[in-house]
PDB file of C-alpha atoms in Angstrom:
ATOM      1  CA  MET A   1    -142.616 181.599  -5.118  1.00 44.00           C
ATOM      2  CA  SER A   2    -142.196 185.047  -3.567  1.00 46.00           C
ATOM      3  CA  GLU A   3    -142.734 188.104  -5.706  1.00 47.00           C
ATOM      4  CA  THR A   4    -140.046 190.685  -6.049  1.00 49.00           C
ATOM      5  CA  GLY A   5    -140.779 194.344  -6.596  1.00 48.00           C
ATOM      6  CA  LYS A   6    -139.145 196.772  -8.905  1.00 49.00           C
ATOM      7  CA  PRO A   7    -135.655 198.085  -8.086  1.00 51.00           C
ATOM      8  CA  GLY A   8    -137.024 201.408  -6.903  1.00 49.00           C
ATOM      9  CA  ASP A   9    -139.673 199.943  -4.578  1.00 51.00           C
ATOM     10  CA  GLY A  10    -137.343 199.388  -1.595  1.00 50.00           C
ATOM     11  CA  PRO A  11    -136.233 203.027  -0.996  1.00 49.00           C
ATOM     12  CA  THR A  12    -139.711 204.299  -1.849  1.00 47.00           C
ATOM     13  CA  ARG A  13    -141.303 202.100   0.782  1.00 50.00           C
ATOM     14  CA  SER A  14    -138.648 202.693   3.439  1.00 55.00           C
ATOM     15  CA  ARG A  15    -138.913 206.473   3.267  1.00 59.00           C
ATOM     16  CA  PRO A  16    -142.499 206.617   4.633  1.00 57.00           C
ATOM     17  CA  ALA A  17    -141.449 204.189   7.348  1.00 55.00           C
ATOM     18  CA  ARG A  18    -138.646 206.510   8.445  1.00 57.00           C
ATOM     19  CA  VAL A  19    -140.981 209.508   8.340  1.00 49.00           C
ATOM     20  CA  GLY A  20    -143.486 207.559  10.403  1.00 52.00           C
ATOM     21  CA  ARG A  21    -140.883 206.759  13.075  1.00 54.00           C
ATOM     22  CA  VAL A  22    -139.840 210.405  13.324  1.00 51.00           C
ATOM     23  CA  ARG A  23    -143.481 211.485  13.545  1.00 52.00           C
ATOM     24  CA  ARG A  24    -144.157 208.969  16.325  1.00 54.00           C
ATOM     25  CA  LEU A  25    -141.104 210.298  18.171  1.00 51.00           C
ATOM     26  CA  PHE A  26    -142.623 213.772  18.244  1.00 50.00           C
ATOM     27  CA  ASP A  27    -146.331 212.896  18.478  1.00 53.00           C
ATOM     28  CA  GLY A  28    -146.288 209.622  20.390  1.00 53.00           C
ATOM     29  CA  ARG A  29    -148.696 206.766  19.797  1.00 57.00           C
ATOM     30  CA  PRO A  30    -151.952 207.580  17.981  1.00 57.00           C
ATOM     31  CA  ASN A  31    -154.609 208.634  20.459  1.00 53.00           C
ATOM     32  CA  GLU A  32    -157.985 210.117  19.598  1.00 52.00           C
ATOM     33  CA  LEU A  33    -158.135 211.900  22.961  1.00 48.00           C
ATOM     34  CA  ARG A  34    -154.822 213.695  22.466  1.00 55.00           C
ATOM     35  CA  ARG A  35    -155.371 217.363  21.686  1.00 57.00           C
ATOM     36  CA  PRO A  36    -153.174 219.476  19.393  1.00 64.00           C
ATOM     37  CA  VAL A  37    -151.800 221.254  22.454  1.00 62.00           C
ATOM     38  CA  ASP A  38    -150.724 217.882  23.899  1.00 67.00           C
ATOM     39  CA  ARG A  39    -148.850 217.041  20.709  1.00 73.00           C
ATOM     40  CA  THR A  40    -147.203 220.467  20.698  1.00 74.00           C
ATOM     41  CA  ARG A  41    -146.145 220.049  24.306  1.00 74.00           C
ATOM     42  CA  ARG A  42    -144.637 216.630  23.551  1.00 78.00           C
ATOM     43  CA  ARG A  43    -142.726 218.017  20.565  1.00 81.00           C
ATOM     44  CA  TRP A  44    -141.139 220.750  22.671  1.00 78.00           C
ATOM     45  CA  LYS A  45    -140.131 218.225  25.317  1.00 82.00           C
ATOM     46  CA  VAL A  46    -138.405 216.157  22.648  1.00 84.00           C
ATOM     47  CA  VAL A  47    -136.704 219.341  21.400  1.00 85.00           C
ATOM     48  CA  PHE A  48    -135.458 219.981  24.954  1.00 85.00           C
ATOM     49  CA  VAL A  49    -133.862 216.522  25.110  1.00 88.00           C
ATOM     50  CA  LEU A  50    -132.230 217.060  21.718  1.00 91.00           C
ATOM     51  CA  SER A  51    -130.971 220.509  22.735  1.00 90.00           C
ATOM     52  CA  PHE A  52    -129.491 218.984  25.917  1.00 91.00           C
ATOM     53  CA  LEU A  53    -127.594 216.433  23.830  1.00 93.00           C
ATOM     54  CA  ILE A  54    -126.399 219.169  21.442  1.00 94.00           C
ATOM     55  CA  ALA A  55    -125.212 221.264  24.396  1.00 94.00           C
ATOM     56  CA  LEU A  56    -123.339 218.236  25.747  1.00 95.00           C
ATOM     57  CA  LEU A  57    -121.684 217.680  22.366  1.00 96.00           C
ATOM     58  CA  CYS A  58    -120.675 221.355  22.188  1.00 96.00           C
ATOM     59  CA  GLY A  59    -119.195 221.093  25.682  1.00 96.00           C
ATOM     60  CA  VAL A  60    -117.067 218.135  24.610  1.00 96.00           C
ATOM     61  CA  VAL A  61    -115.917 220.017  21.499  1.00 97.00           C
ATOM     62  CA  VAL A  62    -114.966 223.098  23.540  1.00 97.00           C
ATOM     63  CA  THR A  63    -113.135 220.946  26.107  1.00 97.00           C
ATOM     64  CA  THR A  64    -111.103 219.259  23.365  1.00 97.00           C
ATOM     65  CA  ALA A  65    -110.302 222.551  21.633  1.00 97.00           C
ATOM     66  CA  VAL A  66    -109.168 224.251  24.856  1.00 96.00           C
ATOM     67  CA  TRP A  67    -107.082 221.217  25.848  1.00 96.00           C
ATOM     68  CA  ASP A  68    -105.304 221.235  22.472  1.00 96.00           C
ATOM     69  CA  SER A  69    -104.702 224.989  22.679  1.00 96.00           C
ATOM     70  CA  GLU A  70    -103.382 224.822  26.247  1.00 94.00           C
ATOM     71  CA  SER A  71    -101.143 221.881  25.374  1.00 94.00           C
ATOM     72  CA  ARG A  72     -99.618 223.734  22.412  1.00 94.00           C
ATOM     73  CA  THR A  73     -99.034 226.801  24.576  1.00 93.00           C
ATOM     74  CA  ALA A  74     -97.441 224.692  27.314  1.00 93.00           C
ATOM     75  CA  ARG A  75     -95.106 222.976  24.838  1.00 92.00           C
ATOM     76  CA  GLU A  76     -94.076 226.321  23.354  1.00 93.00           C
ATOM     77  CA  THR A  77     -93.520 227.809  26.816  1.00 92.00           C
ATOM     78  CA  ALA A  78     -91.501 224.788  27.959  1.00 92.00           C
ATOM     79  CA  ARG A  79     -89.024 225.402  25.117  1.00 92.00           C
ATOM     80  CA  HIS A  80     -88.067 228.715  26.749  1.00 93.00           C
ATOM     81  CA  ARG A  81     -88.146 227.681  30.428  1.00 93.00           C
ATOM     82  CA  HIS A  82     -85.182 226.292  32.320  1.00 93.00           C
ATOM     83  CA  ARG A  83     -85.074 224.916  35.849  1.00 93.00           C
ATOM     84  CA  ILE A  84     -81.936 225.960  37.715  1.00 93.00           C
ATOM     85  CA  GLU A  85     -80.772 226.438  41.291  1.00 94.00           C
ATOM     86  CA  ALA A  86     -80.453 229.826  43.005  1.00 94.00           C
ATOM     87  CA  THR A  87     -78.745 230.614  46.276  1.00 94.00           C
ATOM     88  CA  THR A  88     -80.406 232.854  48.834  1.00 93.00           C
ATOM     89  CA  VAL A  89     -78.295 235.691  50.234  1.00 93.00           C
ATOM     90  CA  GLY A  90     -80.785 236.856  52.833  1.00 89.00           C
ATOM     91  CA  SER A  91     -83.587 235.572  55.039  1.00 86.00           C
ATOM     92  CA  ALA A  92     -87.125 235.094  53.775  1.00 85.00           C
ATOM     93  CA  GLU A  93     -89.847 237.643  54.435  1.00 83.00           C
ATOM     94  CA  ARG A  94     -93.493 238.148  53.545  1.00 74.00           C
ATOM     95  CA  VAL A  95     -94.389 240.800  51.004  1.00 75.00           C
ATOM     96  CA  VAL A  96     -97.538 241.831  49.164  1.00 57.00           C
ATOM     97  CA  SER A  97     -97.437 240.329  45.664  1.00 64.00           C
ATOM     98  CA  SER A  98     -99.733 242.965  44.124  1.00 56.00           C
ATOM     99  CA  ARG A  99    -101.763 245.904  45.349  1.00 56.00           C
ATOM    100  CA  SER A 100    -104.874 244.780  43.479  1.00 54.00           C
ATOM    101  CA  SER A 101    -105.021 241.246  44.907  1.00 56.00           C
ATOM    102  CA  GLY A 102    -103.377 241.929  48.260  1.00 58.00           C
ATOM    103  CA  ASN A 103    -101.991 238.370  48.405  1.00 69.00           C
ATOM    104  CA  LEU A 104     -98.954 237.677  50.546  1.00 78.00           C
ATOM    105  CA  ARG A 105     -96.014 235.623  49.338  1.00 82.00           C
ATOM    106  CA  VAL A 106     -92.668 234.714  50.870  1.00 87.00           C
ATOM    107  CA  VAL A 107     -89.577 236.014  49.063  1.00 89.00           C
ATOM    108  CA  ALA A 108     -85.857 236.229  49.691  1.00 91.00           C
ATOM    109  CA  PRO A 109     -82.920 237.878  47.873  1.00 92.00           C
ATOM    110  CA  ALA A 110     -80.977 235.353  45.819  1.00 94.00           C
ATOM    111  CA  VAL A 111     -78.303 235.030  43.116  1.00 95.00           C
ATOM    112  CA  TRP A 112     -78.006 232.584  40.212  1.00 94.00           C
ATOM    113  CA  GLU A 113     -76.238 232.105  36.906  1.00 93.00           C
ATOM    114  CA  TYR A 114     -77.947 231.552  33.544  1.00 92.00           C
ATOM    115  CA  PRO A 115     -76.729 231.325  30.872  1.00 87.00           C
ATOM    116  CA  ALA A 116     -73.260 230.302  31.963  1.00 83.00           C
ATOM    117  CA  ALA A 117     -71.167 233.170  33.399  1.00 82.00           C
ATOM    118  CA  HIS A 118     -74.224 235.474  33.428  1.00 89.00           C
ATOM    119  CA  GLN A 119     -74.984 236.284  37.064  1.00 92.00           C
ATOM    120  CA  HIS A 120     -78.389 237.541  38.176  1.00 93.00           C
ATOM    121  CA  SER A 121     -79.658 238.805  41.505  1.00 91.00           C
ATOM    122  CA  ASP A 122     -83.266 239.413  42.509  1.00 90.00           C
ATOM    123  CA  THR A 123     -85.909 238.431  45.031  1.00 89.00           C
ATOM    124  CA  ILE A 124     -87.442 235.020  44.395  1.00 90.00           C
ATOM    125  CA  SER A 125     -90.345 233.087  45.889  1.00 88.00           C
ATOM    126  CA  VAL A 126     -89.162 230.676  48.583  1.00 90.00           C
ATOM    127  CA  PRO A 127     -90.768 228.460  51.236  1.00 88.00           C
ATOM    128  CA  PHE A 128     -91.516 230.128  54.549  1.00 86.00           C
ATOM    129  CA  GLY A 129     -88.554 230.117  56.904  1.00 86.00           C
ATOM    130  CA  THR A 130     -85.871 229.675  54.224  1.00 88.00           C
ATOM    131  CA  PRO A 131     -82.571 230.942  55.693  1.00 90.00           C
ATOM    132  CA  ALA A 132     -79.690 232.640  53.884  1.00 90.00           C
ATOM    133  CA  ASP A 133     -77.192 230.565  51.874  1.00 91.00           C
ATOM    134  CA  ARG A 134     -79.847 227.972  50.972  1.00 92.00           C
ATOM    135  CA  THR A 135     -80.237 226.456  47.474  1.00 93.00           C
ATOM    136  CA  VAL A 136     -83.688 226.910  45.912  1.00 93.00           C
ATOM    137  CA  ALA A 137     -84.890 225.583  42.538  1.00 94.00           C
ATOM    138  CA  ILE A 138     -86.414 228.233  40.272  1.00 93.00           C
ATOM    139  CA  TRP A 139     -87.595 228.587  36.657  1.00 94.00           C
ATOM    140  CA  VAL A 140     -85.978 231.162  34.378  1.00 94.00           C
ATOM    141  CA  ASP A 141     -86.457 232.216  30.756  1.00 93.00           C
ATOM    142  CA  ASP A 142     -83.840 232.216  28.001  1.00 92.00           C
ATOM    143  CA  ALA A 143     -82.402 235.510  29.288  1.00 91.00           C
ATOM    144  CA  GLY A 144     -82.007 234.149  32.822  1.00 91.00           C
ATOM    145  CA  ARG A 145     -84.883 236.136  34.383  1.00 91.00           C
ATOM    146  CA  GLU A 146     -87.148 234.335  36.845  1.00 89.00           C
ATOM    147  CA  ALA A 147     -90.321 233.170  35.086  1.00 90.00           C
ATOM    148  CA  GLN A 148     -93.377 231.060  35.726  1.00 89.00           C
ATOM    149  CA  ALA A 149     -93.107 227.326  35.281  1.00 89.00           C
ATOM    150  CA  PRO A 150     -94.860 225.667  32.313  1.00 89.00           C
ATOM    151  CA  SER A 151     -98.450 224.777  33.139  1.00 89.00           C
ATOM    152  CA  SER A 152     -98.920 221.279  34.496  1.00 90.00           C
ATOM    153  CA  GLU A 153    -101.132 218.652  32.897  1.00 92.00           C
ATOM    154  CA  ALA A 154    -103.562 218.851  35.820  1.00 94.00           C
ATOM    155  CA  ARG A 155    -103.926 222.600  35.392  1.00 93.00           C
ATOM    156  CA  ARG A 156    -104.516 222.254  31.660  1.00 94.00           C
ATOM    157  CA  ALA A 157    -107.120 219.569  32.274  1.00 95.00           C
ATOM    158  CA  PHE A 158    -108.901 221.778  34.823  1.00 96.00           C
ATOM    159  CA  THR A 159    -108.929 224.752  32.423  1.00 95.00           C
ATOM    160  CA  ALA A 160    -110.293 222.640  29.560  1.00 96.00           C
ATOM    161  CA  ALA A 161    -112.936 221.002  31.753  1.00 96.00           C
ATOM    162  CA  ALA A 162    -114.042 224.370  33.148  1.00 96.00           C
ATOM    163  CA  ALA A 163    -114.377 225.816  29.638  1.00 96.00           C
ATOM    164  CA  GLY A 164    -116.362 222.810  28.426  1.00 96.00           C
ATOM    165  CA  ALA A 165    -118.629 222.846  31.471  1.00 96.00           C
ATOM    166  CA  GLY A 166    -119.217 226.575  31.023  1.00 96.00           C
ATOM    167  CA  ALA A 167    -120.163 226.135  27.365  1.00 95.00           C
ATOM    168  CA  PHE A 168    -122.477 223.227  28.178  1.00 96.00           C
ATOM    169  CA  GLY A 169    -124.123 225.081  31.054  1.00 95.00           C
ATOM    170  CA  LEU A 170    -124.646 228.246  29.028  1.00 94.00           C
ATOM    171  CA  LEU A 171    -126.220 226.417  26.083  1.00 93.00           C
ATOM    172  CA  ALA A 172    -128.332 224.166  28.305  1.00 92.00           C
ATOM    173  CA  LEU A 173    -129.646 227.091  30.344  1.00 93.00           C
ATOM    174  CA  ALA A 174    -130.375 229.181  27.255  1.00 92.00           C
ATOM    175  CA  SER A 175    -132.225 226.390  25.457  1.00 89.00           C
ATOM    176  CA  GLY A 176    -134.036 225.423  28.658  1.00 87.00           C
ATOM    177  CA  ALA A 177    -135.205 228.997  29.204  1.00 90.00           C
ATOM    178  CA  VAL A 178    -136.455 229.306  25.618  1.00 88.00           C
ATOM    179  CA  ILE A 179    -138.277 225.980  25.718  1.00 85.00           C
ATOM    180  CA  ARG A 180    -139.749 226.729  29.151  1.00 84.00           C
ATOM    181  CA  LEU A 181    -141.097 230.024  27.825  1.00 87.00           C
ATOM    182  CA  ARG A 182    -142.509 228.260  24.788  1.00 81.00           C
ATOM    183  CA  LEU A 183    -144.194 225.608  26.941  1.00 79.00           C
ATOM    184  CA  HIS A 184    -145.678 228.341  29.107  1.00 80.00           C
ATOM    185  CA  LEU A 185    -147.166 230.005  26.024  1.00 81.00           C
ATOM    186  CA  VAL A 186    -148.507 226.653  24.813  1.00 74.00           C
ATOM    187  CA  GLU A 187    -150.073 226.004  28.229  1.00 75.00           C
ATOM    188  CA  THR A 188    -151.640 229.473  28.304  1.00 77.00           C
ATOM    189  CA  ARG A 189    -153.134 229.048  24.849  1.00 72.00           C
ATOM    190  CA  GLY A 190    -154.364 225.559  25.735  1.00 68.00           C
ATOM    191  CA  LEU A 191    -156.154 226.830  28.838  1.00 70.00           C
ATOM    192  CA  ALA A 192    -157.706 229.695  26.881  1.00 70.00           C
ATOM    193  CA  ARG A 193    -158.937 227.287  24.214  1.00 71.00           C
ATOM    194  CA  TRP A 194    -160.266 224.913  26.880  1.00 70.00           C
ATOM    195  CA  GLU A 195    -162.236 227.722  28.527  1.00 69.00           C
ATOM    196  CA  HIS A 196    -163.670 228.776  25.164  1.00 69.00           C
ATOM    197  CA  GLU A 197    -164.762 225.213  24.414  1.00 69.00           C
ATOM    198  CA  TRP A 198    -166.174 224.792  27.908  1.00 72.00           C
ATOM    199  CA  GLU A 199    -168.318 227.894  27.507  1.00 71.00           C
ATOM    200  CA  ALA A 200    -169.897 226.269  24.450  1.00 71.00           C
ATOM    201  CA  VAL A 201    -170.356 222.817  26.036  1.00 70.00           C
ATOM    202  CA  GLU A 202    -171.188 223.629  29.659  1.00 65.00           C
ATOM    203  CA  PRO A 203    -174.784 224.901  29.113  1.00 70.00           C
ATOM    204  CA  ARG A 204    -175.759 221.662  27.344  1.00 69.00           C
ATOM    205  CA  TRP A 205    -173.804 219.431  29.720  1.00 70.00           C
ATOM    206  CA  SER A 206    -175.260 220.988  32.884  1.00 68.00           C
ATOM    207  CA  GLY A 207    -178.818 221.373  31.539  1.00 67.00           C
ATOM    208  CA  ARG A 208    -178.767 225.115  32.163  1.00 63.00           C
ATOM    209  CA  LEU A 209    -179.794 225.774  28.574  1.00 57.00           C
ATOM    210  CA  ARG A 210    -182.916 223.625  28.973  1.00 53.00           C
ATOM    211  CA  ARG A 211    -183.941 225.283  32.235  1.00 52.00           C
ATOM    212  CA  GLU A 212    -183.626 228.768  30.752  1.00 52.00           C
ATOM    213  CA  GLN A 213    -185.690 228.006  27.589  1.00 51.00           C
ATOM    214  CA  GLY A 214    -188.926 229.959  27.304  1.00 50.00           C
ATOM    215  CA  PRO A 215    -192.442 228.542  26.696  1.00 48.00           C
ATOM    216  CA  GLY A 216    -192.245 229.311  22.984  1.00 51.00           C
ATOM    217  CA  ASP A 217    -188.784 227.840  22.488  1.00 51.00           C
ATOM    218  CA  ASP A 218    -188.401 224.626  20.601  1.00 49.00           C
TER     219      ASP A 218
END
């Protein structure tokens, strides 16, 4: 007949087991030849892997947050955007869109109505070579002024992915730089300790201490 322990024995016994698994994760298998500096180096490598996973999780969170924000903005913008048809009243020509960017765009004078019985006239962006008296689809706001179209799903996805990748890259690089610096300090201290220990062991190991002993030395 098997013996059963007290009700509190199960959690009490499982806690050291969990602690032991975590300790093995950081220290590895027991090894008498492993130095403290080797265990420290292994711990920092495990920390690097964990920091990489945390950075990846943060990137996913940022991507989701930016996607939700861009989607809300696009839905709000779409409520005040209307796609109508304008009629060109002149030929298309290239003009500089802004002095700062210096980009060229093709525009033509056109007229349209929005809201009903409210006529507007202005230059609008058109395909190259658009002649006069040609119908062109444009986006306008509630007042009938030409406006940008609501952002597309592909553009929102690109913006969210770029933000998430930027957050992941920044966190991964920062944690990698910190851990690399820490490993360098650990390596430097390990080499210094090794040289100090070698200075104490080398005379006995090489026999130099015995050769330099005087006649009266024991």
